[in-house]
Amino acid sequence: MSLSIIILAAGQGKRMRSRLPKVLHKLAGRTLLEHVYVSALQLNFREAHIVYGYGGRQVPETLAHLQAVNWVEQKKQLGTGHAVRQAIAHIPTVDDVLILYGDVPLITYQTLQRLVDAADETGFSLLTSYIDDPKGYGRIIRDGKGDVLRIVEEKDATDEESSVCEINTGMMTVKAKYLSRWLEELESNNRQGEFYLTDIVQKAVAEGISISTANPDAVSEIRGINDRVQLAEMERYYQLVQAHHLMRQGVTLMDPARFDLRGELEAGRDINIDVNVVLEGSISIGDDVTIGANCQIKDADIADGVVILPNCVIENAVIGERCRIGPFARIRPRTRLAKDVHIGNFVEVKNTEVASGSKINHLSYIGDAEIGKDTNIGAGTITCNYDGANKHKTIIGNDVHIGSDTQLIAPVKIGNGVTIGAGTTVTRDIEPNRLVHNKIEHREVKGWKRPKKKQE
Ligand code: UD1
Ligand code: MG
């Protein structure tokens, strides 16, 4: 016997008031549906069938990278029972079926494993939870002995049934051979005119099949997202959980409420992160790294001892040991800085390798370049890498000193030990150890009268 998974993700999520299907909205940088999928992925299963509908191909196209997924379309959203019915034909009758919701992102794999295990003996388990405010959920109705009898949807519930605090999370494990039969028998004669998956509970009871229940470790695991307020609340909750985890690992966060990790962080010890830092994608940070306030860092590798001063934007870059970046620096994709490199304020670096000990400290644009060791690039230096049609490379050697306000017209190669005077436009390659400067005349006009604005 093996496990097949169905994830329901066809609903529009009306209350999101969005053109985007609800499950494609993001929590901590990842779609809601992927959160569910990633938890499920840790189980031992045969295949995951994801039921999509609202928004057409948008959901499968956006998440085409997910492995071991069979995308099943539900053309009209006629209820959870109808949604499961679309997928059941793809599932071998010997399997157990785990049913999940694409809009309940924080479900953990441990809870899912418990739910699957709970179905071992009975062939049918429900994930239920006790909550103080059960509004909106289906209620679990048990008999005098405590056995589950049925699930009643809130809209169909009597006042007495509404007062029950044990709710249906929607997640369940059922043997495929039962499920396929019960799905055929579902009817939509209820207040919402939908085919309720939950009606299979009564069918099981009628056949003398008892239903086991499992509970999540935390209520947050079973919370669904219905609108953007809940999405934001869950984002803050999730960020705080991540922040606490990082702090316990040895990362200092000046304010855990003003820290965002939207992806994966591999963190060393004694990292100090000031407020409003956003980390995205896949990030690794070594030991003894300091990150100033208001930095945005995406897909970066940051080595030990790096100091990033406030207001920097770094994307797809490798930052070597003890580099010092910012404040107000922009490190763009495919930049690699070796150790002890300094990148100062208002400097933009793109697709560039900088060897150890070199400095670009003020107001420069360095793109498509290779820079050697211990080279100093003066304020306002620009690599003119773009001729209006193509990009060209600038290669600068070791121990080069470039004066302020220099333009390097690429393609160009500057040899080791070259010195370039301030205000030079370099238009051709320079041999090592030369001094280069343009001939600039210093003119003075005595008693110069500034033009005046004409009176109307
Ligand atoms: C459902 C349960 C309710 C439970 C609650 C938990 C039923 C009848 N009710 O109610 O007992 O307490 O979830 O959140 O099952 N979906 C589809 N196709 C459809 C309808 C829904 O894929 O035709 C998907 C939705 O996208 C969503 C999930 O199924 O991910 C749940 O649907 P929703 O309409 O939110 O069900 P509820 O009324 O909340
Ligand atoms: Mg719902």
Short mmCIF file of C-alpha atoms and ligand atoms in Angstrom, two decimals:
data_model
loop_
_atom_site.label_atom_id
_atom_site.label_comp_id
_atom_site.label_asym_id
_atom_site.label_seq_id
_atom_site.Cartn_x
_atom_site.Cartn_y
_atom_site.Cartn_z
CA MET A 1 0.00 0.00 0.00
CA SER A 2 1.26 3.46 -0.72
CA LEU A 3 0.17 7.06 -0.29
CA SER A 4 -1.29 9.37 -2.92
CA ILE A 5 -1.83 13.03 -2.13
CA ILE A 6 -4.55 15.37 -3.39
CA ILE A 7 -4.10 19.10 -2.85
CA LEU A 8 -7.22 21.19 -3.47
CA ALA A 9 -6.33 24.47 -5.10
CA ALA A 10 -9.13 25.27 -7.52
CA GLY A 11 -10.94 27.96 -5.55
CA GLN A 12 -10.80 31.62 -6.51
CA GLY A 13 -10.54 32.98 -3.01
CA LYS A 14 -13.13 35.73 -3.61
CA ARG A 15 -12.17 37.62 -0.49
CA MET A 16 -8.62 38.16 -1.73
CA ARG A 17 -10.17 40.46 -4.39
CA SER A 18 -7.41 39.53 -6.77
CA ARG A 19 -6.92 38.46 -10.36
CA LEU A 20 -4.35 36.01 -9.07
CA PRO A 21 -5.70 32.65 -7.85
CA LYS A 22 -5.47 32.62 -4.06
CA VAL A 23 -2.93 29.79 -3.83
CA LEU A 24 -0.44 31.84 -5.89
CA HIS A 25 -0.30 34.62 -3.32
CA LYS A 26 2.97 34.51 -1.43
CA LEU A 27 3.87 33.93 2.17
CA ALA A 28 7.51 34.61 3.02
CA GLY A 29 8.36 34.76 -0.68
CA ARG A 30 6.85 31.42 -1.57
CA THR A 31 3.36 30.70 -2.94
CA LEU A 32 0.81 29.33 -0.46
CA LEU A 33 0.51 26.17 -2.52
CA GLU A 34 4.27 25.55 -2.47
CA HIS A 35 4.29 25.76 1.31
CA VAL A 36 1.79 22.90 1.44
CA TYR A 37 3.63 20.97 -1.24
CA VAL A 38 6.99 21.30 0.52
CA SER A 39 5.55 19.86 3.75
CA ALA A 40 3.90 17.01 1.84
CA LEU A 41 7.13 16.31 -0.01
CA GLN A 42 8.71 15.03 3.19
CA LEU A 43 6.20 12.20 3.37
CA ASN A 44 6.80 8.97 1.59
CA PHE A 45 4.29 9.14 -1.27
CA ARG A 46 3.60 7.95 -4.82
CA GLU A 47 2.30 11.09 -6.50
CA ALA A 48 0.66 14.42 -5.67
CA HIS A 49 -2.44 15.40 -7.62
CA ILE A 50 -3.11 19.11 -7.50
CA VAL A 51 -6.63 20.20 -8.41
CA TYR A 52 -6.61 23.63 -10.07
CA GLY A 53 -9.44 25.60 -11.62
CA TYR A 54 -9.83 29.33 -11.09
CA GLY A 55 -7.35 31.25 -13.22
CA GLY A 56 -6.99 28.40 -15.71
CA ARG A 57 -3.43 27.30 -16.51
CA GLN A 58 -1.93 30.03 -14.33
CA VAL A 59 -1.42 27.76 -11.35
CA PRO A 60 0.22 24.80 -13.15
CA GLU A 61 2.29 27.14 -15.31
CA THR A 62 3.59 29.16 -12.40
CA LEU A 63 4.45 26.02 -10.45
CA ALA A 64 5.59 23.87 -13.37
CA HIS A 65 8.86 23.21 -11.51
CA LEU A 66 7.19 21.09 -8.81
CA GLN A 67 8.25 17.45 -9.04
CA ALA A 68 5.99 14.37 -8.94
CA VAL A 69 2.84 16.39 -9.57
CA ASN A 70 -0.15 15.48 -11.70
CA TRP A 71 -2.17 18.63 -12.45
CA VAL A 72 -5.91 17.97 -12.56
CA GLU A 73 -8.38 20.55 -13.77
CA GLN A 74 -11.68 21.19 -12.04
CA LYS A 75 -13.54 23.28 -14.63
CA LYS A 76 -16.32 24.44 -12.32
CA GLN A 77 -15.82 24.77 -8.59
CA LEU A 78 -18.76 22.74 -7.38
CA GLY A 79 -17.39 21.97 -3.92
CA THR A 80 -14.60 20.09 -2.17
CA GLY A 81 -16.19 16.69 -2.88
CA HIS A 82 -16.44 17.51 -6.58
CA ALA A 83 -12.79 18.66 -6.56
CA VAL A 84 -11.55 15.38 -5.07
CA ARG A 85 -13.68 13.49 -7.58
CA GLN A 86 -11.63 15.01 -10.43
CA ALA A 87 -8.45 13.46 -9.07
CA ILE A 88 -9.58 10.11 -7.75
CA ALA A 89 -9.57 8.36 -11.15
CA HIS A 90 -5.78 8.88 -11.31
CA ILE A 91 -5.18 7.08 -8.01
CA PRO A 92 -4.69 3.29 -7.67
CA THR A 93 -7.44 1.75 -5.52
CA VAL A 94 -4.87 0.15 -3.20
CA ASP A 95 -3.58 3.55 -2.06
CA ASP A 96 -4.35 5.65 0.95
CA VAL A 97 -5.29 9.18 -0.07
CA LEU A 98 -4.17 12.23 1.90
CA ILE A 99 -6.29 15.29 1.12
CA LEU A 100 -4.78 18.74 1.71
CA TYR A 101 -5.77 22.36 1.00
CA GLY A 102 -3.58 24.65 -1.05
CA ASP A 103 -4.50 27.66 1.06
CA VAL A 104 -3.44 26.26 4.45
CA PRO A 105 0.28 26.99 4.19
CA LEU A 106 1.77 26.26 7.60
CA ILE A 107 0.81 22.62 7.95
CA THR A 108 3.87 20.66 9.06
CA TYR A 109 5.05 17.35 7.83
CA GLN A 110 5.02 15.94 11.38
CA THR A 111 1.30 16.61 11.71
CA LEU A 112 0.64 15.13 8.28
CA GLN A 113 2.59 12.01 9.22
CA ARG A 114 0.46 11.69 12.34
CA LEU A 115 -2.71 12.05 10.29
CA VAL A 116 -1.55 9.39 7.82
CA ASP A 117 -0.56 7.04 10.67
CA ALA A 118 -3.93 7.54 12.34
CA ALA A 119 -5.64 5.98 9.30
CA ASP A 120 -3.56 2.80 9.58
CA GLU A 121 -6.16 0.79 11.48
CA THR A 122 -9.48 2.38 10.50
CA GLY A 123 -8.75 3.38 6.92
CA PHE A 124 -10.11 6.87 7.61
CA SER A 125 -8.64 9.69 9.71
CA LEU A 126 -9.55 13.35 10.11
CA LEU A 127 -7.33 16.20 11.22
CA THR A 128 -9.40 18.13 13.72
CA SER A 129 -8.58 20.96 16.07
CA TYR A 130 -10.09 22.67 19.09
CA ILE A 131 -10.31 26.40 18.68
CA ASP A 132 -11.87 29.18 20.75
CA ASP A 133 -13.51 30.89 17.80
CA PRO A 134 -14.69 28.14 15.44
CA LYS A 135 -16.53 30.58 13.16
CA GLY A 136 -16.52 29.56 9.49
CA TYR A 137 -15.35 25.99 10.01
CA GLY A 138 -17.24 22.73 9.74
CA ARG A 139 -17.92 21.26 13.21
CA ILE A 140 -17.12 17.70 14.29
CA ILE A 141 -20.22 16.03 15.73
CA ARG A 142 -19.49 13.06 18.02
CA ASP A 143 -21.85 10.63 19.74
CA GLY A 144 -22.12 9.93 23.49
CA LYS A 145 -19.15 7.54 23.33
CA GLY A 146 -17.03 10.17 21.63
CA ASP A 147 -17.05 8.54 18.20
CA VAL A 148 -17.21 10.84 15.18
CA LEU A 149 -20.69 10.82 13.61
CA ARG A 150 -20.55 13.53 10.97
CA ILE A 151 -19.26 16.95 10.01
CA VAL A 152 -21.73 19.77 9.76
CA GLU A 153 -20.89 22.89 7.78
CA GLU A 154 -21.47 26.12 9.66
CA LYS A 155 -24.08 27.29 7.17
CA ASP A 156 -26.06 24.09 7.74
CA ALA A 157 -25.56 23.88 11.51
CA THR A 158 -28.11 24.29 14.28
CA ASP A 159 -27.23 26.65 17.16
CA GLU A 160 -26.25 23.71 19.31
CA GLU A 161 -23.99 22.27 16.61
CA SER A 162 -22.44 25.73 16.08
CA SER A 163 -21.36 25.84 19.71
CA VAL A 164 -19.03 22.84 19.20
CA CYS A 165 -15.39 23.91 19.32
CA GLU A 166 -13.87 20.90 17.60
CA ILE A 167 -13.51 21.86 13.96
CA ASN A 168 -12.77 20.13 10.70
CA THR A 169 -9.45 21.34 9.29
CA GLY A 170 -10.40 19.73 5.97
CA MET A 171 -7.32 17.53 5.90
CA MET A 172 -7.93 13.79 5.99
CA THR A 173 -6.61 10.38 5.00
CA VAL A 174 -9.01 7.89 3.40
CA LYS A 175 -8.55 4.59 1.63
CA ALA A 176 -8.95 5.17 -2.12
CA LYS A 177 -11.29 2.20 -2.47
CA TYR A 178 -13.77 3.77 0.00
CA LEU A 179 -13.28 7.28 -1.26
CA SER A 180 -14.00 6.57 -4.91
CA ARG A 181 -17.26 4.85 -4.02
CA TRP A 182 -18.44 7.55 -1.59
CA LEU A 183 -17.57 10.37 -4.00
CA GLU A 184 -19.94 8.84 -6.56
CA GLU A 185 -22.76 8.98 -4.03
CA LEU A 186 -22.34 12.64 -2.96
CA GLU A 187 -25.26 14.99 -3.41
CA SER A 188 -25.45 18.77 -3.37
CA ASN A 189 -28.71 19.21 -1.48
CA ASN A 190 -27.36 21.62 1.14
CA ARG A 191 -27.47 25.38 1.80
CA GLN A 192 -24.55 26.07 -0.55
CA GLY A 193 -25.63 23.67 -3.32
CA GLU A 194 -22.14 22.16 -3.30
CA PHE A 195 -20.79 18.62 -3.25
CA TYR A 196 -19.31 18.52 0.25
CA LEU A 197 -16.37 16.20 0.77
CA THR A 198 -17.27 16.20 4.43
CA ASP A 199 -20.44 14.19 3.70
CA ILE A 200 -18.29 11.08 3.31
CA VAL A 201 -18.01 10.95 7.10
CA GLN A 202 -21.67 9.99 7.47
CA LYS A 203 -21.28 7.37 4.76
CA ALA A 204 -18.37 5.80 6.62
CA VAL A 205 -20.34 5.74 9.86
CA ALA A 206 -23.32 4.15 8.08
CA GLU A 207 -21.02 1.37 6.90
CA GLY A 208 -19.65 0.83 10.40
CA ILE A 209 -16.22 2.23 9.56
CA SER A 210 -14.90 4.12 12.54
CA ILE A 211 -13.00 7.35 12.04
CA SER A 212 -9.85 8.18 13.92
CA THR A 213 -8.75 11.74 14.52
CA ALA A 214 -5.40 13.48 14.85
CA ASN A 215 -4.59 17.03 15.98
CA PRO A 216 -1.94 19.52 14.86
CA ASP A 217 0.80 20.69 17.22
CA ALA A 218 -0.24 24.33 16.82
CA VAL A 219 -3.43 25.98 15.59
CA SER A 220 -1.40 28.08 13.14
CA GLU A 221 -0.84 24.90 11.14
CA ILE A 222 -4.47 24.61 10.16
CA ARG A 223 -5.30 28.26 9.55
CA GLY A 224 -6.44 28.93 6.00
CA ILE A 225 -5.88 32.22 4.22
CA ASN A 226 -9.06 33.91 3.06
CA ASP A 227 -8.15 37.56 2.66
CA ARG A 228 -5.12 39.84 2.63
CA VAL A 229 -5.50 40.71 6.29
CA GLN A 230 -5.09 37.05 7.24
CA LEU A 231 -2.23 36.77 4.77
CA ALA A 232 -0.41 39.66 6.41
CA GLU A 233 -1.08 38.30 9.91
CA MET A 234 0.26 34.92 8.94
CA GLU A 235 3.30 36.53 7.31
CA ARG A 236 4.17 38.31 10.57
CA TYR A 237 3.60 35.15 12.55
CA TYR A 238 5.81 33.12 10.21
CA GLN A 239 8.53 35.78 10.17
CA LEU A 240 8.60 35.83 13.94
CA VAL A 241 8.93 32.05 14.08
CA GLN A 242 11.88 32.24 11.65
CA ALA A 243 13.42 35.14 13.58
CA HIS A 244 13.27 33.22 16.87
CA HIS A 245 14.84 30.21 15.21
CA LEU A 246 17.73 32.35 13.89
CA MET A 247 18.28 34.08 17.23
CA ARG A 248 18.53 30.70 18.93
CA GLN A 249 21.16 29.75 16.34
CA GLY A 250 23.35 32.71 17.29
CA VAL A 251 22.09 35.54 15.08
CA THR A 252 21.40 38.91 16.74
CA LEU A 253 18.36 40.65 15.31
CA MET A 254 18.05 44.21 16.58
CA ASP A 255 14.29 43.89 16.21
CA PRO A 256 12.81 40.51 15.25
CA ALA A 257 9.59 42.29 14.27
CA ARG A 258 11.46 44.23 11.61
CA PHE A 259 13.25 41.36 9.91
CA ASP A 260 12.09 39.44 6.85
CA LEU A 261 13.44 36.23 5.43
CA ARG A 262 11.76 35.24 2.19
CA GLY A 263 13.68 32.12 1.36
CA GLU A 264 16.44 30.02 2.85
CA LEU A 265 19.21 31.36 5.08
CA GLU A 266 22.26 29.42 6.11
CA ALA A 267 23.66 31.45 8.96
CA GLY A 268 26.93 31.39 10.90
CA ARG A 269 27.54 32.66 14.43
CA ASP A 270 27.58 36.21 15.72
CA ILE A 271 25.81 37.77 12.83
CA ASN A 272 24.36 41.16 13.68
CA ILE A 273 21.38 42.33 11.71
CA ASP A 274 19.93 45.80 12.18
CA VAL A 275 16.30 46.72 11.52
CA ASN A 276 14.41 46.45 8.23
CA VAL A 277 16.71 43.99 6.55
CA VAL A 278 15.03 41.82 3.89
CA LEU A 279 16.73 38.60 2.87
CA GLU A 280 15.38 36.79 -0.19
CA GLY A 281 16.01 33.60 -2.10
CA SER A 282 18.99 31.49 -1.17
CA ILE A 283 21.41 33.24 1.16
CA SER A 284 24.40 32.15 3.14
CA ILE A 285 26.09 34.36 5.70
CA GLY A 286 29.32 33.43 7.48
CA ASP A 287 30.46 34.23 11.03
CA ASP A 288 30.89 37.74 12.47
CA VAL A 289 28.97 39.53 9.75
CA THR A 290 27.26 42.86 10.37
CA ILE A 291 24.36 44.06 8.26
CA GLY A 292 23.16 47.63 8.72
CA ALA A 293 19.61 48.90 8.61
CA ASN A 294 17.47 48.84 5.44
CA CYS A 295 19.44 46.39 3.35
CA GLN A 296 17.87 44.13 0.76
CA ILE A 297 19.91 41.04 -0.03
CA LYS A 298 18.88 38.35 -2.50
CA ASP A 299 20.62 35.12 -3.51
CA ALA A 300 23.99 36.00 -2.05
CA ASP A 301 26.95 34.32 -0.47
CA ILE A 302 28.48 36.45 2.25
CA ALA A 303 31.72 35.29 3.84
CA ASP A 304 33.04 35.73 7.40
CA GLY A 305 33.69 39.17 8.79
CA VAL A 306 31.86 41.15 6.12
CA VAL A 307 30.43 44.53 7.08
CA ILE A 308 27.45 45.78 5.13
CA LEU A 309 26.58 49.34 6.06
CA PRO A 310 22.99 50.64 5.89
CA ASN A 311 20.87 50.96 2.74
CA CYS A 312 22.58 48.50 0.43
CA VAL A 313 20.95 46.34 -2.26
CA ILE A 314 22.77 43.15 -3.12
CA GLU A 315 21.58 40.55 -5.61
CA ASN A 316 23.11 37.35 -6.92
CA ALA A 317 26.61 38.12 -5.68
CA VAL A 318 29.51 36.55 -3.81
CA ILE A 319 31.05 38.75 -1.13
CA GLY A 320 34.46 37.64 0.14
CA GLU A 321 35.87 37.70 3.67
CA ARG A 322 36.07 41.03 5.46
CA CYS A 323 34.62 43.04 2.58
CA ARG A 324 33.11 46.37 3.51
CA ILE A 325 30.07 47.47 1.53
CA GLY A 326 28.06 50.68 1.57
CA PRO A 327 26.37 52.65 2.86
CA PHE A 328 24.12 53.07 -0.21
CA ALA A 329 25.87 50.57 -2.46
CA ARG A 330 24.23 48.47 -5.15
CA ILE A 331 25.81 45.13 -5.97
CA ARG A 332 24.08 43.67 -8.99
CA PRO A 333 23.97 40.11 -10.38
CA ARG A 334 27.11 38.15 -11.21
CA THR A 335 29.38 40.23 -9.05
CA ARG A 336 32.17 38.46 -7.16
CA LEU A 337 34.22 40.29 -4.61
CA ALA A 338 37.34 38.60 -3.24
CA LYS A 339 38.43 39.29 0.35
CA ASP A 340 39.04 42.75 1.80
CA VAL A 341 37.32 44.63 -1.00
CA HIS A 342 35.68 47.97 -0.19
CA ILE A 343 32.65 49.17 -2.08
CA GLY A 344 31.53 52.57 -0.86
CA ASN A 345 28.57 54.89 -1.18
CA PHE A 346 26.67 55.37 -4.42
CA VAL A 347 28.68 52.71 -6.17
CA GLU A 348 26.97 50.30 -8.57
CA VAL A 349 28.80 47.12 -9.51
CA LYS A 350 27.46 44.63 -12.05
CA ASN A 351 28.82 41.41 -13.55
CA THR A 352 32.27 42.21 -12.21
CA GLU A 353 35.05 40.36 -10.45
CA VAL A 354 37.10 42.36 -8.00
CA ALA A 355 40.30 40.80 -6.62
CA SER A 356 41.39 41.16 -3.01
CA GLY A 357 42.17 44.48 -1.40
CA SER A 358 40.72 46.68 -4.14
CA LYS A 359 38.58 49.71 -3.37
CA ILE A 360 35.78 51.47 -5.21
CA ASN A 361 34.74 53.93 -2.59
CA HIS A 362 32.60 56.64 -4.12
CA LEU A 363 30.03 57.33 -6.84
CA SER A 364 31.09 54.87 -9.54
CA TYR A 365 29.54 52.50 -12.05
CA ILE A 366 31.59 49.38 -12.71
CA GLY A 367 29.93 46.91 -15.07
CA ASP A 368 31.21 43.90 -17.04
CA ALA A 369 34.69 44.30 -15.59
CA GLU A 370 37.60 42.43 -14.07
CA ILE A 371 39.59 44.29 -11.49
CA GLY A 372 42.93 43.07 -10.12
CA LYS A 373 44.36 43.19 -6.60
CA ASP A 374 44.97 46.31 -4.53
CA THR A 375 43.60 48.62 -7.17
CA ASN A 376 42.00 51.91 -6.24
CA ILE A 377 39.18 53.27 -8.33
CA GLY A 378 38.58 56.97 -7.72
CA ALA A 379 35.29 58.76 -7.22
CA GLY A 380 33.06 59.03 -10.24
CA THR A 381 34.77 56.39 -12.36
CA ILE A 382 32.53 54.90 -15.04
CA THR A 383 33.04 51.84 -17.16
CA CYS A 384 31.33 52.83 -20.40
CA ASN A 385 30.39 49.25 -21.18
CA TYR A 386 27.52 49.85 -23.57
CA ASP A 387 27.94 51.27 -27.07
CA GLY A 388 24.20 51.56 -27.57
CA ALA A 389 23.95 48.07 -29.00
CA ASN A 390 26.42 45.73 -27.29
CA LYS A 391 28.11 45.38 -23.93
CA HIS A 392 31.91 45.31 -23.71
CA LYS A 393 34.41 44.36 -21.08
CA THR A 394 36.83 46.44 -19.04
CA ILE A 395 39.90 44.67 -17.65
CA ILE A 396 41.90 46.46 -15.01
CA GLY A 397 45.14 45.01 -13.58
CA ASN A 398 46.69 44.92 -10.13
CA ASP A 399 47.80 48.01 -8.22
CA VAL A 400 46.12 50.40 -10.64
CA HIS A 401 45.25 53.89 -9.39
CA ILE A 402 42.41 55.55 -11.22
CA GLY A 403 41.78 59.24 -10.56
CA SER A 404 38.36 60.74 -10.03
CA ASP A 405 35.91 61.26 -12.87
CA THR A 406 37.49 58.80 -15.27
CA GLN A 407 35.61 57.16 -18.13
CA LEU A 408 36.87 53.83 -19.38
CA ILE A 409 35.46 53.23 -22.86
CA ALA A 410 35.11 49.47 -23.20
CA PRO A 411 36.43 47.21 -24.55
CA VAL A 412 39.59 48.32 -22.82
CA LYS A 413 42.46 46.83 -20.87
CA ILE A 414 44.48 48.66 -18.25
CA GLY A 415 47.84 47.06 -17.34
CA ASN A 416 49.22 46.47 -13.85
CA GLY A 417 50.57 49.47 -12.01
CA VAL A 418 48.95 52.05 -14.28
CA THR A 419 48.08 55.47 -12.89
CA ILE A 420 45.26 57.42 -14.53
CA GLY A 421 44.89 61.13 -13.87
CA ALA A 422 41.60 62.67 -12.80
CA GLY A 423 39.10 63.47 -15.52
CA THR A 424 40.60 61.14 -18.11
CA THR A 425 38.63 59.47 -20.88
CA VAL A 426 40.46 56.24 -21.65
CA THR A 427 39.77 55.09 -25.19
CA ARG A 428 42.47 52.47 -25.75
CA ASP A 429 44.45 49.81 -23.91
CA ILE A 430 47.21 50.96 -21.59
CA GLU A 431 50.52 49.15 -21.07
CA PRO A 432 51.63 48.43 -17.49
CA ASN A 433 53.19 51.05 -15.24
CA ARG A 434 52.28 54.09 -17.32
CA LEU A 435 50.76 57.37 -16.29
CA VAL A 436 47.81 58.35 -18.44
CA HIS A 437 45.88 61.60 -18.53
CA ASN A 438 44.05 63.68 -21.10
CA LYS A 439 45.38 67.06 -22.02
CA ILE A 440 43.03 69.38 -20.26
CA GLU A 441 43.63 73.07 -20.47
CA HIS A 442 42.98 75.24 -17.43
CA ARG A 443 41.61 78.50 -18.77
CA GLU A 444 40.80 81.63 -16.82
CA VAL A 445 38.85 84.66 -18.00
CA LYS A 446 39.31 87.76 -15.91
CA GLY A 447 36.26 89.81 -14.94
CA TRP A 448 33.85 87.30 -16.46
CA LYS A 449 30.28 88.59 -16.59
CA ARG A 450 27.70 85.92 -15.99
CA PRO A 451 24.73 86.04 -18.37
CA LYS A 452 21.65 87.57 -16.74
CA LYS A 453 18.04 86.56 -17.10
CA LYS A 454 16.15 88.91 -19.50
CA GLN A 455 13.41 91.07 -17.91
CA GLU A 456 9.94 90.54 -19.54
C1 UD1 B 1 -14.09 23.42 4.09
C2 UD1 B 1 -14.77 22.26 4.80
C3 UD1 B 1 -15.00 22.65 6.25
C4 UD1 B 1 -13.67 22.99 6.90
C5 UD1 B 1 -12.97 24.08 6.11
C6 UD1 B 1 -11.59 24.24 6.66
C7 UD1 B 1 -16.18 21.16 3.12
C8 UD1 B 1 -17.53 21.00 2.59
N1 UD1 B 1 -16.02 22.01 4.14
O1 UD1 B 1 -14.99 24.50 4.08
O2 UD1 B 1 -15.61 21.57 6.94
O3 UD1 B 1 -13.88 23.40 8.23
O4 UD1 B 1 -12.88 23.73 4.73
O5 UD1 B 1 -10.97 25.35 6.08
O6 UD1 B 1 -15.26 20.51 2.65
N2 UD1 B 1 -11.81 23.88 -3.43
C9 UD1 B 1 -11.64 23.41 -4.69
N3 UD1 B 1 -12.72 23.21 -5.48
C10 UD1 B 1 -13.98 23.48 -5.07
C11 UD1 B 1 -14.14 23.99 -3.76
C12 UD1 B 1 -13.04 24.18 -2.97
O7 UD1 B 1 -10.51 23.12 -5.11
O8 UD1 B 1 -14.92 23.29 -5.85
C13 UD1 B 1 -10.63 24.10 -2.57
C14 UD1 B 1 -10.42 25.55 -2.21
O9 UD1 B 1 -9.59 26.18 -3.15
C15 UD1 B 1 -9.79 25.45 -0.84
C16 UD1 B 1 -10.37 24.18 -0.26
O10 UD1 B 1 -10.83 23.43 -1.35
O11 UD1 B 1 -8.40 25.29 -0.91
C17 UD1 B 1 -11.50 24.45 0.73
O12 UD1 B 1 -12.56 25.09 0.07
P1 UD1 B 1 -13.43 26.21 0.77
O13 UD1 B 1 -14.44 26.69 -0.19
O14 UD1 B 1 -12.57 27.20 1.43
O15 UD1 B 1 -14.17 25.33 1.88
P2 UD1 B 1 -14.82 25.85 3.20
O16 UD1 B 1 -16.19 26.33 2.91
O17 UD1 B 1 -13.92 26.75 3.91
MG MG B 2 -12.19 27.91 3.41
#
